[in-house]
PDB file of C-alpha atoms in Angstrom:
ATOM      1  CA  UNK A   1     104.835  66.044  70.529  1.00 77.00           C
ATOM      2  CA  UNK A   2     105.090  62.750  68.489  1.00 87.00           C
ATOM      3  CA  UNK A   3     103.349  61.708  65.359  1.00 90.00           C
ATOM      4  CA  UNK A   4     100.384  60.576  65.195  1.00 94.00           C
ATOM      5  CA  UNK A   5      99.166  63.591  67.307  1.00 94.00           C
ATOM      6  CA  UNK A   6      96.270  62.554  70.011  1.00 96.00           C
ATOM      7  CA  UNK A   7      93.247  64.688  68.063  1.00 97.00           C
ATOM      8  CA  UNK A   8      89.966  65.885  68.594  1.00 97.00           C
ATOM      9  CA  UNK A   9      87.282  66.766  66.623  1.00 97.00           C
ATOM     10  CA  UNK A  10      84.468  69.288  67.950  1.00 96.00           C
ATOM     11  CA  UNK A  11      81.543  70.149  65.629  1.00 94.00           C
ATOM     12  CA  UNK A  12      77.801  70.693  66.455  1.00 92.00           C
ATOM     13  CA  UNK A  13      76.862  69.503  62.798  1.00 92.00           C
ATOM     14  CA  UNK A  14      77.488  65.309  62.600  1.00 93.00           C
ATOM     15  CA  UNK A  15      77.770  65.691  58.670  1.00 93.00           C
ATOM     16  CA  UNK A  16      80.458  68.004  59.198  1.00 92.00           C
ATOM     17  CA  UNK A  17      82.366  66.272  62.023  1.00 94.00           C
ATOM     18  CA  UNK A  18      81.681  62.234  59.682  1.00 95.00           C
ATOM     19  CA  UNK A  19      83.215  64.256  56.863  1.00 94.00           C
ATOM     20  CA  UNK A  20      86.288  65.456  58.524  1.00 95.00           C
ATOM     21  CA  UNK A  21      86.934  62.119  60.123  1.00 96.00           C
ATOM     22  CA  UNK A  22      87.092  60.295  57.312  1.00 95.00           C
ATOM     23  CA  UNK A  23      89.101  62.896  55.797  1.00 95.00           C
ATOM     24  CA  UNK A  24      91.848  63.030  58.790  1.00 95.00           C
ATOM     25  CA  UNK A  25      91.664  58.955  58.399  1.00 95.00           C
ATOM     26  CA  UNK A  26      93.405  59.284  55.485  1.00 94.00           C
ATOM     27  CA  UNK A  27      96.469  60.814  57.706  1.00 94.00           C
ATOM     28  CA  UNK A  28      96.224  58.349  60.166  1.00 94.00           C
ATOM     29  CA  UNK A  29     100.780  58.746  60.341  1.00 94.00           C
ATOM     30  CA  UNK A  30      99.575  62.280  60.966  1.00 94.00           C
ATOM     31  CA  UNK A  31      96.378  62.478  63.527  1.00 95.00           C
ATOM     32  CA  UNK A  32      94.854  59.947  66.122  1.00 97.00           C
ATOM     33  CA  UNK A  33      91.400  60.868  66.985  1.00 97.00           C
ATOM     34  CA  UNK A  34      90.832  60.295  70.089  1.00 97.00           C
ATOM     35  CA  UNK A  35      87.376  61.371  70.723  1.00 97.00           C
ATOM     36  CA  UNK A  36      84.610  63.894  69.611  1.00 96.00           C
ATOM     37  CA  UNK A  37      82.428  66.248  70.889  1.00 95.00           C
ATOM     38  CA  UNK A  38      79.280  68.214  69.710  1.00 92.00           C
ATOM     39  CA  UNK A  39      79.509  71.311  71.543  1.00 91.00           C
ATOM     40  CA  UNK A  40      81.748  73.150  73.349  1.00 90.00           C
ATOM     41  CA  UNK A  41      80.830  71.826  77.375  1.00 91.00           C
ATOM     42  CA  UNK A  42      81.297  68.252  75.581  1.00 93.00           C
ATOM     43  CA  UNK A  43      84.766  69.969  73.886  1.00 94.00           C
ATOM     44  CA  UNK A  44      86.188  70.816  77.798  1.00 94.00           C
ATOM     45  CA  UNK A  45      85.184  67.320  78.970  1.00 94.00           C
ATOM     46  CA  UNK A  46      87.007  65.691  76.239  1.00 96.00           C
ATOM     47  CA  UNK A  47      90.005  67.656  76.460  1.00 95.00           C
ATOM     48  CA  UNK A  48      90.309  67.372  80.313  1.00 94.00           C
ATOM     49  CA  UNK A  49      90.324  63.606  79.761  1.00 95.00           C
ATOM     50  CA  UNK A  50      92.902  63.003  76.751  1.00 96.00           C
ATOM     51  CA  UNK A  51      95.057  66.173  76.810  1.00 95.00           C
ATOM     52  CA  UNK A  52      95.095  66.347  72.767  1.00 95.00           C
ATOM     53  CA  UNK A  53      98.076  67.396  70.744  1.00 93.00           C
ATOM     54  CA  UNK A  54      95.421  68.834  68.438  1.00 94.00           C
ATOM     55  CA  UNK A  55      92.097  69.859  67.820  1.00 94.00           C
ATOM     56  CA  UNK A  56      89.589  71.162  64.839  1.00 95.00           C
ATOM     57  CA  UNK A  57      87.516  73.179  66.441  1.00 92.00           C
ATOM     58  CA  UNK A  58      84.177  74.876  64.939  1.00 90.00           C
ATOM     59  CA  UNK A  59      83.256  78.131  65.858  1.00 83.00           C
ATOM     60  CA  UNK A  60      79.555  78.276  65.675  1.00 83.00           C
ATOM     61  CA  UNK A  61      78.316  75.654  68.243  1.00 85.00           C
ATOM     62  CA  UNK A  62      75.360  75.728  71.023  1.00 81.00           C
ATOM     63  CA  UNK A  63      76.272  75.979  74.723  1.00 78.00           C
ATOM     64  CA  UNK A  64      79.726  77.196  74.438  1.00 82.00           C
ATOM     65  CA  UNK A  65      81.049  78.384  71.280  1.00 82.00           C
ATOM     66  CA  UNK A  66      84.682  78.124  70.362  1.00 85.00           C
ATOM     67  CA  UNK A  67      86.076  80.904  71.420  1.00 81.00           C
ATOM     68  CA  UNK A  68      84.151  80.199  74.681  1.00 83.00           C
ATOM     69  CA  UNK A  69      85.715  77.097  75.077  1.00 88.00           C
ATOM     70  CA  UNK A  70      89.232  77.832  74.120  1.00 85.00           C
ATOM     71  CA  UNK A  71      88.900  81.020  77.273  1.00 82.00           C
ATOM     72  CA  UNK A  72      88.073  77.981  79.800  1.00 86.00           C
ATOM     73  CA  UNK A  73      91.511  76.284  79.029  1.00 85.00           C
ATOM     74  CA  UNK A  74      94.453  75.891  81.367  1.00 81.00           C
ATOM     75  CA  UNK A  75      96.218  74.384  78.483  1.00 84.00           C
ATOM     76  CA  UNK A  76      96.386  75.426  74.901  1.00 84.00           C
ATOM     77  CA  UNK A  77      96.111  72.860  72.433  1.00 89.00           C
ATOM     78  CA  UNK A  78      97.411  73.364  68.836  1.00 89.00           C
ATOM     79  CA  UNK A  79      94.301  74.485  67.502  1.00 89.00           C
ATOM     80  CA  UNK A  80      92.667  74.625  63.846  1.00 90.00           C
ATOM     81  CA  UNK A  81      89.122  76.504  63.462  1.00 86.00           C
ATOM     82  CA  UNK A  82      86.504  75.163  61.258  1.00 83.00           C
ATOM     83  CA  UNK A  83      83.813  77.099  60.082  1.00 78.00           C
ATOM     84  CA  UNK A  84      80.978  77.839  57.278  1.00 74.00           C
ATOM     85  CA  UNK A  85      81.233  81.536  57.353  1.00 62.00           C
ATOM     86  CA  UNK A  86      83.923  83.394  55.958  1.00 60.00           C
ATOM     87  CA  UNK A  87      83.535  86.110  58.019  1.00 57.00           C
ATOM     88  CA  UNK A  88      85.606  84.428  60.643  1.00 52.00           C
ATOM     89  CA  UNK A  89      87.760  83.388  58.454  1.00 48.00           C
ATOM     90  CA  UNK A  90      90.196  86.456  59.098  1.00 51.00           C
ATOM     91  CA  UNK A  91      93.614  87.324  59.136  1.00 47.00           C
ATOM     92  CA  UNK A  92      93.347  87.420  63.070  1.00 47.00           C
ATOM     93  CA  UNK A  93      93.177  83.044  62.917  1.00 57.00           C
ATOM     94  CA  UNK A  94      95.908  83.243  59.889  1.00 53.00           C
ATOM     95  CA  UNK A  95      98.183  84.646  62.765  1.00 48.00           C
ATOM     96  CA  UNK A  96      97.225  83.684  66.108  1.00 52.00           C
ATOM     97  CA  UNK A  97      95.943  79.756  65.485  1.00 63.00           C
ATOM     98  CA  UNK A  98      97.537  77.470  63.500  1.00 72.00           C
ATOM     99  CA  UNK A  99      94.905  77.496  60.590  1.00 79.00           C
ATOM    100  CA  UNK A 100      91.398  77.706  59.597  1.00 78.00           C
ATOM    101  CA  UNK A 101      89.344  75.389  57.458  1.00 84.00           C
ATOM    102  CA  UNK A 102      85.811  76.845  55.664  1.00 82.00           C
ATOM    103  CA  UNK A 103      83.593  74.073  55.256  1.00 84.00           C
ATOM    104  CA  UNK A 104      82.979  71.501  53.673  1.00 87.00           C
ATOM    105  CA  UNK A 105      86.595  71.013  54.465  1.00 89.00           C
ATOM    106  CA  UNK A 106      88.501  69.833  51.006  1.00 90.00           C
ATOM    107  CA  UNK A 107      91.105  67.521  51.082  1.00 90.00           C
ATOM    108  CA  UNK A 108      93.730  69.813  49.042  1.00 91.00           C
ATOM    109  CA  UNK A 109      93.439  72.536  51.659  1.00 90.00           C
ATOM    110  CA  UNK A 110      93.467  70.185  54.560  1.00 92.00           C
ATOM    111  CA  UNK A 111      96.544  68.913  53.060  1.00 93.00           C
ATOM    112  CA  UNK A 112      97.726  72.627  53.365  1.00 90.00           C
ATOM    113  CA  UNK A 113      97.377  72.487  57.269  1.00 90.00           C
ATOM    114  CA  UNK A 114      98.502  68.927  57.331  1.00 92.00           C
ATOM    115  CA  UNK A 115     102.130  70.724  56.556  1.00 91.00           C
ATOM    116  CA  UNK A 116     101.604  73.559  58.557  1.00 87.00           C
ATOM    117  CA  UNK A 117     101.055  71.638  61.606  1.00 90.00           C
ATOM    118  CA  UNK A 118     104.140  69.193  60.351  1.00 89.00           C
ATOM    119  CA  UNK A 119     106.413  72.067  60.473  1.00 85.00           C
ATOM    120  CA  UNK A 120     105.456  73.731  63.611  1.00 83.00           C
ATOM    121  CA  UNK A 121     105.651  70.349  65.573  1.00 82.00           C
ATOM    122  CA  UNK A 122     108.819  69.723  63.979  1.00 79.00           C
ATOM    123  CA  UNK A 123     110.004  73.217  64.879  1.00 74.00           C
ATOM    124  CA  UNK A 124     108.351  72.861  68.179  1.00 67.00           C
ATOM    125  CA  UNK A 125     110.459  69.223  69.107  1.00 60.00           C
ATOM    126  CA  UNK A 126     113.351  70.911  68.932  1.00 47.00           C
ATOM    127  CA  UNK A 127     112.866  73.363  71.944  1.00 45.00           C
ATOM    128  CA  UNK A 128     110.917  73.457  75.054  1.00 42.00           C
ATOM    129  CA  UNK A 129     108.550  75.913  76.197  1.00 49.00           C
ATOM    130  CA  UNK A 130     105.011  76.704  74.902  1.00 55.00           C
ATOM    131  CA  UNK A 131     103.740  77.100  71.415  1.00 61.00           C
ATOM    132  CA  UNK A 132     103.969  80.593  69.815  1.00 64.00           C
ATOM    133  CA  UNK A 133     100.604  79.641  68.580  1.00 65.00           C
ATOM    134  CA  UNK A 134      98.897  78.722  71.946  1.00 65.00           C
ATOM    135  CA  UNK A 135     100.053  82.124  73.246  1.00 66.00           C
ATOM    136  CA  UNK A 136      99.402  84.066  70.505  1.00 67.00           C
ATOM    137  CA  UNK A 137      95.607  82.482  70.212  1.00 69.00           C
ATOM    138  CA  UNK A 138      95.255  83.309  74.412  1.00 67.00           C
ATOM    139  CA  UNK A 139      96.369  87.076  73.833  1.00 67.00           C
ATOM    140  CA  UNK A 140      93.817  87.176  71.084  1.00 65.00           C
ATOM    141  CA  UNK A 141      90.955  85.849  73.132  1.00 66.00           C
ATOM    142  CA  UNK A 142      92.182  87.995  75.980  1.00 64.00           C
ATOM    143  CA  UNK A 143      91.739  91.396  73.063  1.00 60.00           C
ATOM    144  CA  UNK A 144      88.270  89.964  72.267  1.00 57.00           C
ATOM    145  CA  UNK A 145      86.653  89.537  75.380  1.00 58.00           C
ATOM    146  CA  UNK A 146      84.175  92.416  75.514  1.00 55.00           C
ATOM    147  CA  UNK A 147      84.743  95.240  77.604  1.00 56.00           C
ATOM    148  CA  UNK A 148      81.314  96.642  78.913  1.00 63.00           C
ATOM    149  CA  UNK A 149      81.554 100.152  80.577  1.00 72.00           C
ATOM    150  CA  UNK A 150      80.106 100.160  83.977  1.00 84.00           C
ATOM    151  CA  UNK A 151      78.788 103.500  85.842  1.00 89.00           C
ATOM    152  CA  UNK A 152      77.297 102.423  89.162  1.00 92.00           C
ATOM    153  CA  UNK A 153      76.883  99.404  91.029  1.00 93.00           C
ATOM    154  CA  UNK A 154      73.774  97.960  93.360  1.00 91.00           C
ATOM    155  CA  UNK A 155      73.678  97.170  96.906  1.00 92.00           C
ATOM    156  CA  UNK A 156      70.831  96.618  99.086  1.00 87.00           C
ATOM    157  CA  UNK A 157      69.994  99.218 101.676  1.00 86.00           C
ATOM    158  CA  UNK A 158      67.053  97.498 104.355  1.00 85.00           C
ATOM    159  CA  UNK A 159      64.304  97.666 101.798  1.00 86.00           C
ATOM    160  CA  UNK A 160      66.309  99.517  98.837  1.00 90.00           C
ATOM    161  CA  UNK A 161      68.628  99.283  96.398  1.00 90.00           C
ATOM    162  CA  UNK A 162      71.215 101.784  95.979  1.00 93.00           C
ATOM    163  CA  UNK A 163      73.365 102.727  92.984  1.00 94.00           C
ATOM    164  CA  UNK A 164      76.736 103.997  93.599  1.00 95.00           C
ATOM    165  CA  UNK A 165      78.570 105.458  91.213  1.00 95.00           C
ATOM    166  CA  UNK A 166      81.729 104.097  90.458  1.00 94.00           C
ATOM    167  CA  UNK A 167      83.367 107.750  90.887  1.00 95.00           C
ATOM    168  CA  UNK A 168      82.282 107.375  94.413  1.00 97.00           C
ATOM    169  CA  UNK A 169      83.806 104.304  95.099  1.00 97.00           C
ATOM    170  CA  UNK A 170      87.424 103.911  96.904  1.00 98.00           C
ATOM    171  CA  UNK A 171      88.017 100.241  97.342  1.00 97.00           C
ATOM    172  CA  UNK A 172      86.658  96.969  98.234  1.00 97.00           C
ATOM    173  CA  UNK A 173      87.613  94.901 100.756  1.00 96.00           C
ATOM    174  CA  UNK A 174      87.076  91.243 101.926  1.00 95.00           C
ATOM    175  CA  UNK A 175      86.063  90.412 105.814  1.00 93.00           C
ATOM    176  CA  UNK A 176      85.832  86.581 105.824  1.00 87.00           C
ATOM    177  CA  UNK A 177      83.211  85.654 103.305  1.00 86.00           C
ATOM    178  CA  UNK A 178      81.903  88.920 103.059  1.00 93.00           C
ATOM    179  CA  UNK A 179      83.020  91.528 100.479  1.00 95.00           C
ATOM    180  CA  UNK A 180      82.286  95.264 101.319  1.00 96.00           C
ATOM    181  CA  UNK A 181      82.008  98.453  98.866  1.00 97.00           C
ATOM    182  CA  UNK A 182      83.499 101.682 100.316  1.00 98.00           C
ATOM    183  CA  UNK A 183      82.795 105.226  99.192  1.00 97.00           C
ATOM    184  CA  UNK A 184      84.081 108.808  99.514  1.00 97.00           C
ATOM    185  CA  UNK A 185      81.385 109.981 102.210  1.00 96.00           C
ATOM    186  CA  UNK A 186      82.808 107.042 104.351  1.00 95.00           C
ATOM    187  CA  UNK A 187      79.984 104.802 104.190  1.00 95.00           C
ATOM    188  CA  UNK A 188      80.169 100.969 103.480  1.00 95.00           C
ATOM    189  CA  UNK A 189      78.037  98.434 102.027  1.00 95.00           C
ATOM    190  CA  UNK A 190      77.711  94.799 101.726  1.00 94.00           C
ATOM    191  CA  UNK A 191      77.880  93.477  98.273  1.00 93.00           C
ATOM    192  CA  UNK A 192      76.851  89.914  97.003  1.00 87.00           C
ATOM    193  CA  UNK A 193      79.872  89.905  94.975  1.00 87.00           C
ATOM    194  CA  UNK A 194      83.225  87.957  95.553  1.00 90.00           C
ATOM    195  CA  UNK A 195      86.929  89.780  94.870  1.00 91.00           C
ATOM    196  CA  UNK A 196      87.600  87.612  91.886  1.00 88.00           C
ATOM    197  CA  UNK A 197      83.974  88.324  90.071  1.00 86.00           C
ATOM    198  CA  UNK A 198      84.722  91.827  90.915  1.00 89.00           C
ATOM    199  CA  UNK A 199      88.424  91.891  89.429  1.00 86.00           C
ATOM    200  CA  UNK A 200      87.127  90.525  86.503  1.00 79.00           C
ATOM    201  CA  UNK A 201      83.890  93.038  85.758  1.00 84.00           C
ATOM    202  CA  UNK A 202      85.615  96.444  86.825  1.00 89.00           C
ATOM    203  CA  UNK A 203      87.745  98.831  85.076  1.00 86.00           C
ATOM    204  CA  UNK A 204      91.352  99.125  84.330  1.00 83.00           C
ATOM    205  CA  UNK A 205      91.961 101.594  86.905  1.00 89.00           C
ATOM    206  CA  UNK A 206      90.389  99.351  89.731  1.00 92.00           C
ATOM    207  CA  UNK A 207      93.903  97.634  91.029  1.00 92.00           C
ATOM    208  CA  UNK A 208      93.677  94.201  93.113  1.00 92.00           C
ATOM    209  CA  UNK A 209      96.243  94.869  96.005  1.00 93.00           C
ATOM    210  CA  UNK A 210      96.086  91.765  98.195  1.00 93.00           C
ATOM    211  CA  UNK A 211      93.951  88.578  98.446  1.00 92.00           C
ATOM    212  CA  UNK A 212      91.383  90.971 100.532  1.00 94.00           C
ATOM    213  CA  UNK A 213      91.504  94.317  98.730  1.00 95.00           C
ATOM    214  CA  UNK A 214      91.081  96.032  95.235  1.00 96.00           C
ATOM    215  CA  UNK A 215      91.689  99.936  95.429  1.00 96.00           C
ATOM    216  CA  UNK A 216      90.551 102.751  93.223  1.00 95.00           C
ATOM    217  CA  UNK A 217      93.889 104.321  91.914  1.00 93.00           C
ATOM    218  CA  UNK A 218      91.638 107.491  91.096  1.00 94.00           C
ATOM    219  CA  UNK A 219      91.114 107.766  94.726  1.00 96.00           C
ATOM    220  CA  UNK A 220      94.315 107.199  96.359  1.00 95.00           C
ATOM    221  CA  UNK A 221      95.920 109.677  98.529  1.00 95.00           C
ATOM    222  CA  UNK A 222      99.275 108.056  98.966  1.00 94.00           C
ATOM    223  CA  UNK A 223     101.281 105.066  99.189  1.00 93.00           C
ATOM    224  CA  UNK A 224     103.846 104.044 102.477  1.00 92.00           C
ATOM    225  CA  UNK A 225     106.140 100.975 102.131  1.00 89.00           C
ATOM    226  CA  UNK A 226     105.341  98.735 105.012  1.00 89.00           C
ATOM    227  CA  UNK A 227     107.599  95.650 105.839  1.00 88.00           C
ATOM    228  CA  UNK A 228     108.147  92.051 103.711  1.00 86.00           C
ATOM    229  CA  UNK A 229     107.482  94.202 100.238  1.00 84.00           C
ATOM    230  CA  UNK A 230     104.159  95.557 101.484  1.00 90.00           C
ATOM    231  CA  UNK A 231     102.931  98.745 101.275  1.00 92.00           C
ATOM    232  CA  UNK A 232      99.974 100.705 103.007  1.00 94.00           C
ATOM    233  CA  UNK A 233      97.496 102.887 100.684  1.00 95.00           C
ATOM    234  CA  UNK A 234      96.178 105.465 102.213  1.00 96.00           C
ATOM    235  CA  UNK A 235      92.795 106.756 100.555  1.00 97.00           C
ATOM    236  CA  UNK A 236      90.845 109.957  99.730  1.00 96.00           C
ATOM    237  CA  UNK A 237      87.933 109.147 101.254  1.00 97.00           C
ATOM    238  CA  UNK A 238      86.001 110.983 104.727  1.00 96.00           C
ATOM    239  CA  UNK A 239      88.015 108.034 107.124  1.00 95.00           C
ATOM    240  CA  UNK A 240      91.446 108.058 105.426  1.00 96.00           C
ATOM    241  CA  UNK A 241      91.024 104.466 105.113  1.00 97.00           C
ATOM    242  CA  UNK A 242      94.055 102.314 105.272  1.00 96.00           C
ATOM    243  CA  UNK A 243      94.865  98.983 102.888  1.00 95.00           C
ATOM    244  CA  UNK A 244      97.857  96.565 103.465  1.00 94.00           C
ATOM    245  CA  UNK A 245      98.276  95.373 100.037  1.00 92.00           C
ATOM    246  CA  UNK A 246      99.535  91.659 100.115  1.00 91.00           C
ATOM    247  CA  UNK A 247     103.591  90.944  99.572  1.00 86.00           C
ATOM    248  CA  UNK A 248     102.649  89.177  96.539  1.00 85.00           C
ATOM    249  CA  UNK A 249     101.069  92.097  94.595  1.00 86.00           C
ATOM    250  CA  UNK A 250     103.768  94.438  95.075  1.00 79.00           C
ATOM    251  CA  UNK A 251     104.363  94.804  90.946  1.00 77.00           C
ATOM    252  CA  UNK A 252     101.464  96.098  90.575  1.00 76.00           C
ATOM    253  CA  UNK A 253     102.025  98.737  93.484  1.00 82.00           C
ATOM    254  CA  UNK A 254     104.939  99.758  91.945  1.00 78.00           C
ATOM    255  CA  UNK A 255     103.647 100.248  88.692  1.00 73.00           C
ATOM    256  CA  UNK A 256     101.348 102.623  90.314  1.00 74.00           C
ATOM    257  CA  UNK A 257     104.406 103.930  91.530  1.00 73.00           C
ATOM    258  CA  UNK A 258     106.133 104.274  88.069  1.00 69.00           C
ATOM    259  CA  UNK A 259     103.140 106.388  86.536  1.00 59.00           C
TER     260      UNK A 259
END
C-alpha cells in the first residue's frame, strides 16, 4: 500500500462521520477519502467500487451493522472501529483490528492510530501476503457468528408438515435442483433448502462430501476408497445408502478417517 491510503468513512450519525473527516483532513499525507457511506449496504457498495486501503468503520448502524458488513467481504480492508459504547471497545478489537476509536473521536488518540496504521503498512510493504490484521479480524467474526442448536427440521408431507429429528437424519443429497433429506427408516423427503444454506445452518458433525452430498458422520457405517481420491460412504440407515463424495473433498474424508 502507498501513502495517502484510499479511505472510507462509514457512520450512520452525519455529525460523527463531518467530525472525523475534518479530523482525517488534517492527515491528508496519511488518508484519501474516497467516499462515505451511512450504513452498512451503502459500506459494501462503496467498498466494491474503490477497493480502500482503509476504513473507520462504526459498529452500531441500521441495515447492516459492522460486523455484518465486514462477514460479506471477499477482501479485508485494514480496518479501524468507531463507536460510542465502550462496551465494544474490548480487548478482542485491540488484537484482531487495527484499532478502535470511542467517540467523539479526539485528535490525540486518532493520532495514536495514525502511527499504528504507519507502522503496520510500513511493516506490511516489505512482504507480500495478507495482513495479520485482516485475518485475525475474519477468524474473529468467524468465533462470533452465533451458533443456534437445531433439533429437527420441517418438510412438507401432502397436507403436513413433518419434523424430523436431526438424530434421524443420515444425509442430504442434491438431484438437479432439488435437495432431498434422508432418514434411518429409509424414507426421503423433499426439502426447500439448497446444500450451501444447509452447510451453513447444521452442526459440526454434518460433513459436506461432494458438490451433491452432506453426510451425518454419527450415522456412517463405513468408508471404501473409490478411484481419482474418492471414496464411497456407506450409511446406517434401512437401504445402506451409498454416497460418492467428490475428489475435491477428500480432506475432509480423511479427517473422518484420522478420528
Amino acid at each position: 500500500m502507498q501513502f495517502p491510503l484510499k479511505t472510507i468513512l462509514i457512520d450512520d450519525e452525519p455529525l460523527a462521520l463531518s467530525r472525523l473527516r475534518r479530523l482525517l483532513e488534517k492527515h491528508s499525507d496519511t488518508f484519501n477519502i474516497v467516499s462515505e457511506a451511512k450504513n452498512g449496504a451503502e459500506g459494501l457498495v462503496e467498498i466494491d467500487r474503490h477497493h480502500p486501503d482503509v476504513i473507520f468503520l462504526d459498529i452500531e448502524m441500521p441495515l447492516l451493522n459492522g460486523f455484518e458488513m465486514l462477514s460479506k467481504l471477499t477482501k479485508m480492508p485494514l480496518v479501524v472501529f468507531s463507536t460510542a459504547y465502550d462496551q465494544y471497545a474490548i480487548r478482542a478489537f485491540e488484537e484482531n483490528s487495527v484499532d478502535y476509536l470511542l467517540k467523539p473521536v479526539e485528535n490525540e488518540r486518532l493520532m495514536k492510530t495514525i502511527e499504528k496504521i504507519r507502522n503496520i503498512t510500513q511493516a506490511g510493504n516489505g512482504h507480500t501476503g495478507s495482513n495479520p490484521y485482516s485475518e485475525n479480524l475474519l477468524r474473529l467474526l468467524e468465533e462470533m457468528k452465533p451458533k443456534r442448536e437445531i433439533f429437527s427440521l420441517s418438510v412438507k408431507s401432502g397436507d403436513r408438515i413433518l419434523l424430523i429429528p436431526m438424530t434421524e437424519i443420515t444425509h442430504f443429497e442434491a438431484e438437479e435442483k432439488y435437495v432431498f433429506l434422508n432418514t434411518l427408516d429409509g424414507q426421503k423427503y423433499l426439502l426447500n433448502y439448497t446444500l450451501t444454506s444447509l452447510e451453513e445452518k447444521l452442526p459440526t458433525h454434518y460433513l459436506r462430501v461432494s458438490r451433491a452430498g452432506i453426510v451425518n458422520s454419527h450415522h456412517i457405517k463405513e468408508i471404501q476408497k473409490h478411484f481419482n481420491g474418492k471414496y464411497v460412504i456407506v450409511m446406517r440407515d434401512r437401504k445402506a445408502s451409498q454416497v460418492t463424495s467428490g475428489s475435491t473433498y477428500g480432506d475432509a474424508i480423511r479427517h473422518l478417517l484420522d478420528n
